[in-house]
mmCIF file of C-alpha atoms in Angstrom:
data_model
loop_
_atom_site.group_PDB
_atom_site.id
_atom_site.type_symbol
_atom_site.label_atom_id
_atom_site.label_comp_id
_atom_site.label_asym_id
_atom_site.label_seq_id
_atom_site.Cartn_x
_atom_site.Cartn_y
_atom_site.Cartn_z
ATOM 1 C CA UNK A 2 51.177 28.960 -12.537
ATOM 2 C CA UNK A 3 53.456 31.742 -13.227
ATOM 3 C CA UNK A 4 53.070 31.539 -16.860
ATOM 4 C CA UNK A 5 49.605 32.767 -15.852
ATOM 5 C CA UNK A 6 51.057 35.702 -14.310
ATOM 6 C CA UNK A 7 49.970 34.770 -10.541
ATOM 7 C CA UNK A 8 52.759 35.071 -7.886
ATOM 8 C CA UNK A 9 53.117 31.889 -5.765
ATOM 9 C CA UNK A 10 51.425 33.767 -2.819
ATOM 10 C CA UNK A 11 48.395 34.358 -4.802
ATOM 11 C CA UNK A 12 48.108 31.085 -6.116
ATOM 12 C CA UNK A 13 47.714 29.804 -2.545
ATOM 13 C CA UNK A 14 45.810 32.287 -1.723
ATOM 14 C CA UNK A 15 43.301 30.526 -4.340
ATOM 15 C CA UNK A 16 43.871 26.879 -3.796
ATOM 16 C CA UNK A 17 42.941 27.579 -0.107
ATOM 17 C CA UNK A 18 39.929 29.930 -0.997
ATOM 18 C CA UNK A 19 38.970 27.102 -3.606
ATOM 19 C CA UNK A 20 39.743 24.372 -0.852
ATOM 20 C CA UNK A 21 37.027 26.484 1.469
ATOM 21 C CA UNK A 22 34.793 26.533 -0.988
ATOM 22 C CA UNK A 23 34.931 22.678 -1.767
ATOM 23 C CA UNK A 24 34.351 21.907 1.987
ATOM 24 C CA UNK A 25 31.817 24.723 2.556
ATOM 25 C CA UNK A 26 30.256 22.860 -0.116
ATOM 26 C CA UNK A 27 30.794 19.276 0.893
ATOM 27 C CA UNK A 28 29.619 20.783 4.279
ATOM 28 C CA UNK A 29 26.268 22.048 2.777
ATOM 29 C CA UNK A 30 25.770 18.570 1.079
ATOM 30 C CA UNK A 31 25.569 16.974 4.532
ATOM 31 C CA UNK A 32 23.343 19.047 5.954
ATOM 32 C CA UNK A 33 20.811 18.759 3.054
ATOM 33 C CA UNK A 34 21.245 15.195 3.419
ATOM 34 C CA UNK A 35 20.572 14.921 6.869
ATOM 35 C CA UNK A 36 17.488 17.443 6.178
ATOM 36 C CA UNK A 37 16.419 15.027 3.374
ATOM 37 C CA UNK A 38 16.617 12.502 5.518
ATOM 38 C CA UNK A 39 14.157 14.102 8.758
ATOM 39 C CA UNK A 40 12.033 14.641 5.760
ATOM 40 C CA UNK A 41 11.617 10.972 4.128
ATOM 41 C CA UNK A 42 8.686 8.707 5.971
ATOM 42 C CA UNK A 43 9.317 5.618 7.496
ATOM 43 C CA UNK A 44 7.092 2.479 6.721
ATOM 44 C CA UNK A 45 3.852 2.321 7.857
ATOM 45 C CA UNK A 46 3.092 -0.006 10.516
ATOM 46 C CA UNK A 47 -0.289 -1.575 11.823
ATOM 47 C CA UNK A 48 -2.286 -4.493 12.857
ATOM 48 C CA UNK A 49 -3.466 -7.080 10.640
ATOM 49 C CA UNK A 50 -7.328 -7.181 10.741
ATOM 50 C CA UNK A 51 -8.090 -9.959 13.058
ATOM 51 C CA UNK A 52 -5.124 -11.036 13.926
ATOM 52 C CA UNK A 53 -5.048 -8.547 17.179
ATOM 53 C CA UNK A 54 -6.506 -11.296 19.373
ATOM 54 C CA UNK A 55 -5.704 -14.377 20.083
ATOM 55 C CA UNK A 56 -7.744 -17.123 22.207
ATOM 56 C CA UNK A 57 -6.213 -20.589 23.812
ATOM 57 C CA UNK A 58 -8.102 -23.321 25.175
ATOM 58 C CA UNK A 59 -6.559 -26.184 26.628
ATOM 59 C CA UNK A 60 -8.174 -28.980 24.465
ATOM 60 C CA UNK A 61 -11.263 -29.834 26.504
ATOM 61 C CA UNK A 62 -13.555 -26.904 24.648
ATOM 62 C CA UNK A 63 -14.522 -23.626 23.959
ATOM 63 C CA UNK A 64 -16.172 -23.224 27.388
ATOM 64 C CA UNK A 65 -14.687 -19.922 29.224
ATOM 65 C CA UNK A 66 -13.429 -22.645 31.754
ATOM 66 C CA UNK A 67 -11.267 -24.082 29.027
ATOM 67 C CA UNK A 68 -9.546 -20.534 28.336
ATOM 68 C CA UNK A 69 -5.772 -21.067 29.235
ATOM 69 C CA UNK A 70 -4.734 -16.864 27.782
ATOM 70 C CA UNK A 71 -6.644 -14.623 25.802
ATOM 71 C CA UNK A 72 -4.142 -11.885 24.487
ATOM 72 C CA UNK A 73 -4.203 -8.707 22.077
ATOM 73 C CA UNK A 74 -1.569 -6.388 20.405
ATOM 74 C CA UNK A 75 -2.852 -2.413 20.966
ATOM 75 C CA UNK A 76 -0.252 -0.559 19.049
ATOM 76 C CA UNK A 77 2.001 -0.566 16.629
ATOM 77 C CA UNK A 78 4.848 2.439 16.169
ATOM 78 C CA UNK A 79 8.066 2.802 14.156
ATOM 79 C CA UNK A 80 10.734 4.869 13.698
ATOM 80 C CA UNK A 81 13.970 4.807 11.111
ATOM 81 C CA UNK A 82 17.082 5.898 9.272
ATOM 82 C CA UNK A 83 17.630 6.029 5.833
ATOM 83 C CA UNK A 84 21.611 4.636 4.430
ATOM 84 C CA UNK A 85 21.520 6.482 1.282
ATOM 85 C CA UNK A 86 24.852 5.180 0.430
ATOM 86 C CA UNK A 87 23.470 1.377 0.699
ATOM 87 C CA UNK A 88 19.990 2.336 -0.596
ATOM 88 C CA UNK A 89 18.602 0.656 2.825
ATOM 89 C CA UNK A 90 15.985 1.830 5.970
ATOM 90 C CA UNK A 91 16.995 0.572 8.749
ATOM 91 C CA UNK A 92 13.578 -0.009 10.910
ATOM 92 C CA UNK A 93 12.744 -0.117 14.614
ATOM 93 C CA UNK A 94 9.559 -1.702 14.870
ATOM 94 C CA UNK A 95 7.883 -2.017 18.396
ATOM 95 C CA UNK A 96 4.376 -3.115 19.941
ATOM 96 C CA UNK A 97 2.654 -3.697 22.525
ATOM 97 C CA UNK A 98 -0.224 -5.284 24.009
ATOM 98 C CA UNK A 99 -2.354 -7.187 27.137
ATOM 99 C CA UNK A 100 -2.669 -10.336 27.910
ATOM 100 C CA UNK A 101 -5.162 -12.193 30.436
ATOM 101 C CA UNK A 102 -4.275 -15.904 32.119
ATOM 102 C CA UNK A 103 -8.442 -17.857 31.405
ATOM 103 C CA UNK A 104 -9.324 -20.212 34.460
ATOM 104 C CA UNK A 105 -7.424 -23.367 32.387
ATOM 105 C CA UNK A 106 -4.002 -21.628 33.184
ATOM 106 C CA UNK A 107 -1.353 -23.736 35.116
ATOM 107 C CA UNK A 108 1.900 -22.335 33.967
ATOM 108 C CA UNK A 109 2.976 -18.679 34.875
ATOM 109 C CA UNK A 110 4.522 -18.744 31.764
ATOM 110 C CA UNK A 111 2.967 -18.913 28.694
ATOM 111 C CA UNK A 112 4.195 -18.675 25.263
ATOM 112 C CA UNK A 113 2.191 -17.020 21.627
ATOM 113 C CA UNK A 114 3.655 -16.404 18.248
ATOM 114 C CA UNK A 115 3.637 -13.314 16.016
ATOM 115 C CA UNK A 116 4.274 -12.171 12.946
ATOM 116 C CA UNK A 117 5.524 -9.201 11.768
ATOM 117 C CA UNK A 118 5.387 -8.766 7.905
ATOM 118 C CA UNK A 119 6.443 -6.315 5.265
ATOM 119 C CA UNK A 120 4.519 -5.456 2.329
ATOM 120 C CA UNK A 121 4.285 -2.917 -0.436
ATOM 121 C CA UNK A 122 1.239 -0.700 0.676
ATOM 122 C CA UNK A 123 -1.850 -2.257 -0.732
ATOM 123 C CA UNK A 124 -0.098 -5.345 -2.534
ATOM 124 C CA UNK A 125 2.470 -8.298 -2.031
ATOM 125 C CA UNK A 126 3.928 -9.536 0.907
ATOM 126 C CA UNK A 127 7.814 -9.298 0.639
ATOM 127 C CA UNK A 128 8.853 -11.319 4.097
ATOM 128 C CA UNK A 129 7.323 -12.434 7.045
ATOM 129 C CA UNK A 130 8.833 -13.553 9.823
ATOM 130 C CA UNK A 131 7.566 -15.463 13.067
ATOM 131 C CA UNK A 132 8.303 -14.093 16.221
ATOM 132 C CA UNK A 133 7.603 -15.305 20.125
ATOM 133 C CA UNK A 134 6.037 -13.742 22.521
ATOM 134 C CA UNK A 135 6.422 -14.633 25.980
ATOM 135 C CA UNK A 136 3.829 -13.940 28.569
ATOM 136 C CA UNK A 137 5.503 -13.861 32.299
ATOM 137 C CA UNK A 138 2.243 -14.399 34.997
ATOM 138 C CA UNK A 139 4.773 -15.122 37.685
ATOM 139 C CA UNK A 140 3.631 -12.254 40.113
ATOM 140 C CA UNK A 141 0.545 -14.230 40.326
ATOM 141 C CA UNK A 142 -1.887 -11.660 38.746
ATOM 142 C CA UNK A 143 -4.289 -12.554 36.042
ATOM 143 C CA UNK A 144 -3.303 -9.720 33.854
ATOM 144 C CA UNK A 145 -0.078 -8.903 32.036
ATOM 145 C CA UNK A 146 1.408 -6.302 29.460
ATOM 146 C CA UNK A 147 4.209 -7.093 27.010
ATOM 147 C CA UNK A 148 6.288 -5.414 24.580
ATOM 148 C CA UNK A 149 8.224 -6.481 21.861
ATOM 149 C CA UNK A 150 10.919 -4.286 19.813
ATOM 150 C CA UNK A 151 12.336 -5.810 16.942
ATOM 151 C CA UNK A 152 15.533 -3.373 15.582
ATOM 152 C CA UNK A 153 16.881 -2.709 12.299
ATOM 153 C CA UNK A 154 14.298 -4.196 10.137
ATOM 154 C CA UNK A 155 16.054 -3.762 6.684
ATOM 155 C CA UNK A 156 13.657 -2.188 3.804
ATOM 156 C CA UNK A 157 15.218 -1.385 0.402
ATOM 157 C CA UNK A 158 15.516 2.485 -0.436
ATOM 158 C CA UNK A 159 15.521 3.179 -4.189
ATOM 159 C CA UNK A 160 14.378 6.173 -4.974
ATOM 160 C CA UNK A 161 11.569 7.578 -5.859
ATOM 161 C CA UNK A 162 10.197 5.118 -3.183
ATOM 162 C CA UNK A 163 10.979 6.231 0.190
ATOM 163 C CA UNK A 164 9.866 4.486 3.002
ATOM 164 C CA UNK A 165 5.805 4.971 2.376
ATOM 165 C CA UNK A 166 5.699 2.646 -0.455
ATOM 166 C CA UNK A 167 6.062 -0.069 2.250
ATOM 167 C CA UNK A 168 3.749 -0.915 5.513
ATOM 168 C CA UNK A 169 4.852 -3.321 8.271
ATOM 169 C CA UNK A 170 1.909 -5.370 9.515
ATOM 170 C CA UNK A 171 1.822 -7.365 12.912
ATOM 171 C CA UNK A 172 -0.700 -9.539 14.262
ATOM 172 C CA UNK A 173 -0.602 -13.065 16.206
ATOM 173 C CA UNK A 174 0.156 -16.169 14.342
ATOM 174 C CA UNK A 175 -3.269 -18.051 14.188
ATOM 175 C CA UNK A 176 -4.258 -21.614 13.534
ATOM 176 C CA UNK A 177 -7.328 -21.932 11.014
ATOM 177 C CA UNK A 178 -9.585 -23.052 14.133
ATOM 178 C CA UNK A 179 -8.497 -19.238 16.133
ATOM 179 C CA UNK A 180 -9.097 -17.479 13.273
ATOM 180 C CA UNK A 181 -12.780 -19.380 12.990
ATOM 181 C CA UNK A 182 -13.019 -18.209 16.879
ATOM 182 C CA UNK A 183 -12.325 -14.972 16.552
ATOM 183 C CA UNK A 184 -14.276 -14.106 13.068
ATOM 184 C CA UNK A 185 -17.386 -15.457 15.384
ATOM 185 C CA UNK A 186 -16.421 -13.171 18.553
ATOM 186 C CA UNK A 187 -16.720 -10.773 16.190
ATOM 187 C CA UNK A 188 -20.124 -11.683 15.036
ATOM 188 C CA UNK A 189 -21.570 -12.084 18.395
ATOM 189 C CA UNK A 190 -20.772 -8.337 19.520
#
């Protein structure tokens, strides 16, 4: 440095200014970052069409004497962080819904499956997985709310698609005869 003319004092005077500058700068990169990310969407979330309901009997009929549960998922709501550095979202996923114990109940407990699927908005599934749902009637009432969280769904971030090129879906995990059921509940309304 001194062939450049610059005392030693003034050349640290400039490697600290220039050190400043590098971390006022690194600094600023953070914060846009984390700006960036309050900015990005998470996934959408919702309920499959119907697969909100679900309806069993306990083998004897269809009557309403042969309901053992009817049940039905209300909302769906997400929330999420974005790893840019491992190009993932990292997904909270919760819902919630009621549940009703039909005259053919004689457990307090009773157990349903869900799903909870991700897909690219209007197009392919990418996963699906099955998850339980159990249904606690032990205080003796008829009626019963649950909730089920399910934490750091992993969704791939690669930009340009942020976290609105995919939807989460939920909805209870039907046989082909409660799906029949509930398409003609819906008819008869």
């Amino acid at each position: 440095m001194a062939h450049l003319g610059m005392t030693a004092k003034t050349a640290l005077k400039i490697m600290g200014f220039s050190a400043f500058l590098g971390l006022a700068a690194c600094g600023a990169s953070v914060q846009a970052e984390n700006e960036m990310k309050l900015r990005l969407p998470c996934p959408g979330a919702g309920i499959l069409g119907s697969t909100e309901k679900v309806t069993l009997f306990n083998g004897a009929g269809q009557d309403i004497t042969d309901v053992v549960v009817t049940a039905e998922i209300e909302r769906v709501v997400t929330s999420c962080e974005y790893d840019f550095d491992d190009g993932i979202i990292y997904v909270d996923i919760a819902y919630r819904g009621v549940a009703e114990a039909g005259p053919a109940a004689t457990n307090p407990t009773i157990n349903l499956s869900a799903f909870l699927a991700l897909t690219e908005v209007n197009r392919s599934v990418l996963r699906k997985d099955i998850e339980p749902i159990e249904l606690d009637f032990s205080e003796g009432g008829r009626r019963t709310e649950f909730v089920k969280v399910i934490e750091g769904a992993r969704v791939p971030y690669v930009p340009p698609f942020d976290g609105s090129a995919y939807e989460f879906l939920v909805g209870f995990q039907l046989t082909p005869d409660q799906v029949v059921y509930n398409k003609e509940q819906k008819a008869n309304r």
